Amino acid sequence: MELLAVRLKQDAHCKVGDLARQLGVSERTISRDLSLMRDQGMQIDADRGRGGGVRLDRNWGVGRMNLSYAEAVDLLISLAVTEQMNSPMFLANLDSIRRQLVASFSPAKREMVDRLKSRILVGVTASTYVQAGTSPPPKPIVQALHQAFTDQETLAIRYQREDGETSEREIEPHYLLLKYPVWYVVAQDHLRNASRTFRCDRILAASRTGTHFRLLPKEAFQLTPDGDELVK
């Protein structure tokens, strides 16, 4: 019903048949849920006649926002990155939002989130030259990197250097570094048997290996506050 409310809020008017197809239920179920929503006090208007539809008053909210654990973790980490960037904009309610999110976690999960936050670093803004040559990495690569980073899992990647040469690597994604707007992964590279920093938008393919690694301290990567010693 919350998904139905969101659909009704987004569109000027919706046909019952279209809503049923979008949500994967019968028109009878949609009609029943609309009736229940009206009983709950939602202002749902209906246009009668051919081509008519239903709509939710735009001044009406859509109810609670239910986040999964993974979504809440992502949001908390995003807030932490925003805070580290020290931007004066949009930070007025940051503490309140963080407190509400953290309160929804068990103590053990709070510790997990804190560990993840400590592995995300924010450095200086990327140079104009770097920004001009960057583009968002494809979603499947982002998802694989995100999961491998979160679960401390080795990642098999195909990487393209600045000169265009590509290579197959197996890396341990220990830390993520943001030099706005460019993301880097600070990793242990099995091919070179050494620490390396990879620009995320130059990763052409990525797949999880199922092999987990032990997190190394920042000192093992000679990390500076802004990451300049690592990113070449």
Tab-separated table of C-alpha atoms in Angstrom:
chain	number	residue	atom	x	y	z
A	1	MET	CA	0.000	0.000	0.000
A	2	GLU	CA	2.927	2.348	0.613
A	3	LEU	CA	4.204	1.612	-2.913
A	4	LEU	CA	0.720	2.327	-4.228
A	5	ALA	CA	0.660	5.635	-2.350
A	6	VAL	CA	4.022	6.582	-3.883
A	7	ARG	CA	2.693	5.851	-7.391
A	8	LEU	CA	-0.421	7.921	-6.762
A	9	LYS	CA	1.661	10.803	-5.429
A	10	GLN	CA	4.089	10.809	-8.363
A	11	ASP	CA	1.572	10.864	-11.214
A	12	ALA	CA	-1.217	13.312	-12.009
A	13	HIS	CA	-3.638	10.422	-12.308
A	14	CYS	CA	-3.254	6.682	-12.644
A	15	LYS	CA	-5.494	4.043	-14.143
A	16	VAL	CA	-6.280	1.030	-11.986
A	17	GLY	CA	-5.167	-1.360	-14.741
A	18	ASP	CA	-1.807	0.396	-15.112
A	19	LEU	CA	-1.255	0.333	-11.345
A	20	ALA	CA	-2.038	-3.387	-11.237
A	21	ARG	CA	0.528	-4.138	-13.955
A	22	GLN	CA	3.202	-1.936	-12.379
A	23	LEU	CA	2.802	-3.513	-8.931
A	24	GLY	CA	2.208	-7.080	-10.145
A	25	VAL	CA	-1.227	-7.550	-8.565
A	26	SER	CA	-4.817	-7.801	-9.799
A	27	GLU	CA	-7.084	-4.834	-10.438
A	28	ARG	CA	-9.325	-6.197	-7.691
A	29	THR	CA	-6.421	-5.951	-5.219
A	30	ILE	CA	-5.746	-2.357	-6.276
A	31	SER	CA	-9.423	-1.445	-5.846
A	32	ARG	CA	-9.496	-3.077	-2.414
A	33	ASP	CA	-6.332	-1.285	-1.297
A	34	LEU	CA	-7.646	2.056	-2.567
A	35	SER	CA	-10.776	1.505	-0.473
A	36	LEU	CA	-8.662	0.704	2.602
A	37	MET	CA	-6.533	3.805	2.025
A	38	ARG	CA	-9.662	5.962	1.861
A	39	ASP	CA	-10.835	4.371	5.120
A	40	GLN	CA	-7.519	5.406	6.673
A	41	GLY	CA	-8.256	8.992	5.732
A	42	MET	CA	-6.149	9.368	2.598
A	43	GLN	CA	-7.664	11.823	0.153
A	44	ILE	CA	-7.890	9.782	-3.051
A	45	ASP	CA	-9.853	11.325	-5.890
A	46	ALA	CA	-11.308	9.334	-8.787
A	47	ASP	CA	-12.225	10.543	-12.271
A	48	ARG	CA	-15.218	8.694	-13.612
A	49	GLY	CA	-15.800	7.757	-17.214
A	50	ARG	CA	-13.612	6.493	-20.018
A	51	GLY	CA	-9.955	7.335	-19.538
A	52	GLY	CA	-10.470	8.276	-15.904
A	53	GLY	CA	-8.067	7.484	-13.126
A	54	VAL	CA	-7.255	7.924	-9.468
A	55	ARG	CA	-4.862	10.269	-7.723
A	56	LEU	CA	-3.671	11.131	-4.235
A	57	ASP	CA	-3.895	14.717	-3.051
A	58	ARG	CA	-0.397	16.187	-3.504
A	59	ASN	CA	-0.487	17.699	-0.039
A	60	TRP	CA	-0.711	14.206	1.460
A	61	GLY	CA	2.423	12.412	2.627
A	62	VAL	CA	3.226	8.834	1.612
A	63	GLY	CA	3.863	7.417	5.071
A	64	ARG	CA	7.028	6.124	6.699
A	65	MET	CA	10.235	5.452	4.828
A	66	ASN	CA	11.377	1.900	5.552
A	67	LEU	CA	15.090	1.319	4.965
A	68	SER	CA	16.824	-2.018	4.937
A	69	TYR	CA	19.988	-2.422	7.014
A	70	ALA	CA	22.159	-2.086	3.894
A	71	GLU	CA	20.311	1.073	2.804
A	72	ALA	CA	20.622	2.611	6.277
A	73	VAL	CA	24.362	1.837	6.306
A	74	ASP	CA	24.781	3.501	2.904
A	75	LEU	CA	22.907	6.576	4.103
A	76	LEU	CA	24.971	6.821	7.291
A	77	ILE	CA	28.203	6.552	5.328
A	78	SER	CA	26.994	9.189	2.863
A	79	LEU	CA	26.293	11.493	5.794
A	80	ALA	CA	29.782	10.830	7.158
A	81	VAL	CA	31.337	11.713	3.781
A	82	THR	CA	29.285	14.918	3.638
A	83	GLU	CA	30.461	15.821	7.114
A	84	GLN	CA	34.120	15.130	6.284
A	85	MET	CA	33.875	17.413	3.250
A	86	ASN	CA	33.079	20.170	5.755
A	87	SER	CA	30.561	21.841	3.486
A	88	PRO	CA	28.402	24.422	5.302
A	89	MET	CA	25.383	23.538	3.164
A	90	PHE	CA	22.765	20.927	4.117
A	91	LEU	CA	24.376	20.104	7.474
A	92	ALA	CA	21.865	21.798	9.789
A	93	ASN	CA	19.959	18.588	10.591
A	94	LEU	CA	22.817	16.137	10.172
A	95	ASP	CA	23.144	15.233	13.859
A	96	SER	CA	19.423	14.595	14.216
A	97	ILE	CA	19.290	12.373	11.119
A	98	ARG	CA	22.358	10.420	12.233
A	99	ARG	CA	20.994	9.867	15.739
A	100	GLN	CA	17.727	8.481	14.392
A	101	LEU	CA	19.515	6.117	12.020
A	102	VAL	CA	22.011	4.925	14.608
A	103	ALA	CA	19.236	4.337	17.133
A	104	SER	CA	17.678	1.799	14.772
A	105	PHE	CA	20.820	-0.414	14.937
A	106	SER	CA	21.844	-2.920	17.553
A	107	PRO	CA	25.161	-2.160	19.366
A	108	ALA	CA	26.938	-4.812	17.280
A	109	LYS	CA	25.720	-3.290	14.022
A	110	ARG	CA	26.687	0.178	15.205
A	111	GLU	CA	30.248	-1.062	15.606
A	112	MET	CA	30.143	-2.497	12.068
A	113	VAL	CA	28.982	0.853	10.682
A	114	ASP	CA	31.698	2.726	12.587
A	115	ARG	CA	34.334	0.393	11.140
A	116	LEU	CA	33.033	0.978	7.627
A	117	LYS	CA	32.998	4.750	8.124
A	118	SER	CA	36.616	4.660	9.287
A	119	ARG	CA	37.584	3.018	5.988
A	120	ILE	CA	36.198	5.864	3.862
A	121	LEU	CA	38.580	8.777	3.424
A	122	VAL	CA	38.010	12.235	1.965
A	123	GLY	CA	40.939	14.046	0.389
A	124	VAL	CA	41.458	17.230	-1.574
A	125	THR	CA	39.347	17.999	-4.626
A	126	ALA	CA	40.558	16.313	-7.808
A	127	SER	CA	42.405	18.508	-10.269
A	128	THR	CA	40.601	19.994	-13.249
A	129	TYR	CA	42.654	17.688	-15.493
A	130	VAL	CA	41.500	14.571	-13.629
A	131	GLN	CA	37.883	15.731	-13.495
A	132	ALA	CA	37.835	16.320	-17.251
A	133	GLY	CA	38.777	12.694	-17.933
A	134	THR	CA	36.463	10.953	-15.487
A	135	SER	CA	33.012	9.442	-15.908
A	136	PRO	CA	30.690	7.487	-13.583
A	137	PRO	CA	31.550	3.758	-13.471
A	138	PRO	CA	28.813	1.342	-14.617
A	139	LYS	CA	26.332	0.264	-11.950
A	140	PRO	CA	27.321	-3.471	-11.947
A	141	ILE	CA	30.941	-2.493	-11.205
A	142	VAL	CA	29.858	-0.118	-8.437
A	143	GLN	CA	27.701	-2.844	-6.889
A	144	ALA	CA	30.484	-5.457	-6.988
A	145	LEU	CA	33.020	-3.032	-5.513
A	146	HIS	CA	30.562	-1.875	-2.866
A	147	GLN	CA	29.809	-5.419	-1.719
A	148	ALA	CA	33.441	-6.533	-1.775
A	149	PHE	CA	34.464	-3.473	0.216
A	150	THR	CA	31.693	-3.969	2.783
A	151	ASP	CA	32.328	-7.716	3.201
A	152	GLN	CA	36.149	-7.460	2.989
A	153	GLU	CA	36.182	-9.745	-0.027
A	154	THR	CA	38.831	-9.985	-2.734
A	155	LEU	CA	37.765	-8.576	-6.090
A	156	ALA	CA	38.852	-9.677	-9.569
A	157	ILE	CA	39.025	-6.646	-11.861
A	158	ARG	CA	40.061	-5.616	-15.353
A	159	TYR	CA	41.766	-2.235	-15.052
A	160	GLN	CA	42.722	0.372	-17.640
A	161	ARG	CA	45.646	2.667	-16.913
A	162	GLU	CA	45.847	6.269	-18.069
A	163	ASP	CA	47.924	5.219	-21.102
A	164	GLY	CA	45.156	2.798	-22.161
A	165	GLU	CA	46.924	-0.427	-21.190
A	166	THR	CA	44.637	-2.966	-19.516
A	167	SER	CA	45.454	-5.746	-17.068
A	168	GLU	CA	43.694	-8.373	-15.009
A	169	ARG	CA	44.094	-7.849	-11.268
A	170	GLU	CA	42.964	-9.408	-8.022
A	171	ILE	CA	42.698	-6.785	-5.326
A	172	GLU	CA	41.730	-6.432	-1.678
A	173	PRO	CA	39.642	-3.217	-1.360
A	174	HIS	CA	40.773	-2.006	2.068
A	175	TYR	CA	39.833	1.690	1.860
A	176	LEU	CA	37.842	4.041	-0.365
A	177	LEU	CA	39.169	7.523	-1.053
A	178	LEU	CA	37.088	10.412	-2.389
A	179	LYS	CA	38.935	13.227	-4.102
A	180	TYR	CA	35.749	14.944	-5.169
A	181	PRO	CA	34.180	14.006	-7.504
A	182	VAL	CA	36.496	11.048	-8.212
A	183	TRP	CA	36.487	7.841	-6.147
A	184	TYR	CA	39.546	5.634	-5.683
A	185	VAL	CA	39.939	2.221	-4.075
A	186	VAL	CA	43.034	1.787	-1.913
A	187	ALA	CA	43.901	-1.883	-2.229
A	188	GLN	CA	46.409	-4.642	-1.853
A	189	ASP	CA	47.226	-5.789	-5.392
A	190	HIS	CA	47.959	-9.519	-5.632
A	191	LEU	CA	49.504	-9.131	-9.095
A	192	ARG	CA	52.137	-6.684	-7.848
A	193	ASN	CA	52.139	-8.011	-4.274
A	194	ALA	CA	52.004	-4.417	-3.104
A	195	SER	CA	49.564	-1.653	-2.203
A	196	ARG	CA	48.058	0.219	-5.126
A	197	THR	CA	45.372	2.873	-5.637
A	198	PHE	CA	42.890	2.382	-8.483
A	199	ARG	CA	40.565	4.986	-9.946
A	200	CYS	CA	37.091	3.473	-9.782
A	201	ASP	CA	36.001	4.795	-13.183
A	202	ARG	CA	38.934	2.967	-14.828
A	203	ILE	CA	37.721	-0.420	-13.590
A	204	LEU	CA	36.279	-2.041	-16.729
A	205	ALA	CA	34.962	-5.215	-15.072
A	206	ALA	CA	34.684	-6.498	-11.520
A	207	SER	CA	33.565	-9.745	-9.898
A	208	ARG	CA	33.694	-10.993	-6.326
A	209	THR	CA	35.884	-14.021	-5.663
A	210	GLY	CA	34.368	-15.289	-2.419
A	211	THR	CA	37.749	-15.039	-0.687
A	212	HIS	CA	37.902	-12.761	2.356
A	213	PHE	CA	40.876	-10.734	3.549
A	214	ARG	CA	42.032	-9.309	6.867
A	215	LEU	CA	41.885	-5.527	7.050
A	216	LEU	CA	45.286	-3.815	7.168
A	217	PRO	CA	45.833	-0.559	9.082
A	218	LYS	CA	46.116	2.714	7.188
A	219	GLU	CA	49.796	2.875	8.038
A	220	ALA	CA	50.389	-0.149	5.801
A	221	PHE	CA	49.361	1.986	2.812
A	222	GLN	CA	51.291	5.088	3.893
A	223	LEU	CA	48.050	7.035	3.846
A	224	THR	CA	48.266	10.798	4.230
A	225	PRO	CA	45.202	12.846	5.236
A	226	ASP	CA	44.524	13.776	1.617
A	227	GLY	CA	45.883	10.638	-0.079
A	228	ASP	CA	48.367	12.534	-2.243
A	229	GLU	CA	51.148	10.008	-1.712
A	230	LEU	CA	49.003	7.252	-3.139
A	231	VAL	CA	47.151	8.760	-6.090
A	232	LYS	CA	49.441	9.250	-9.082
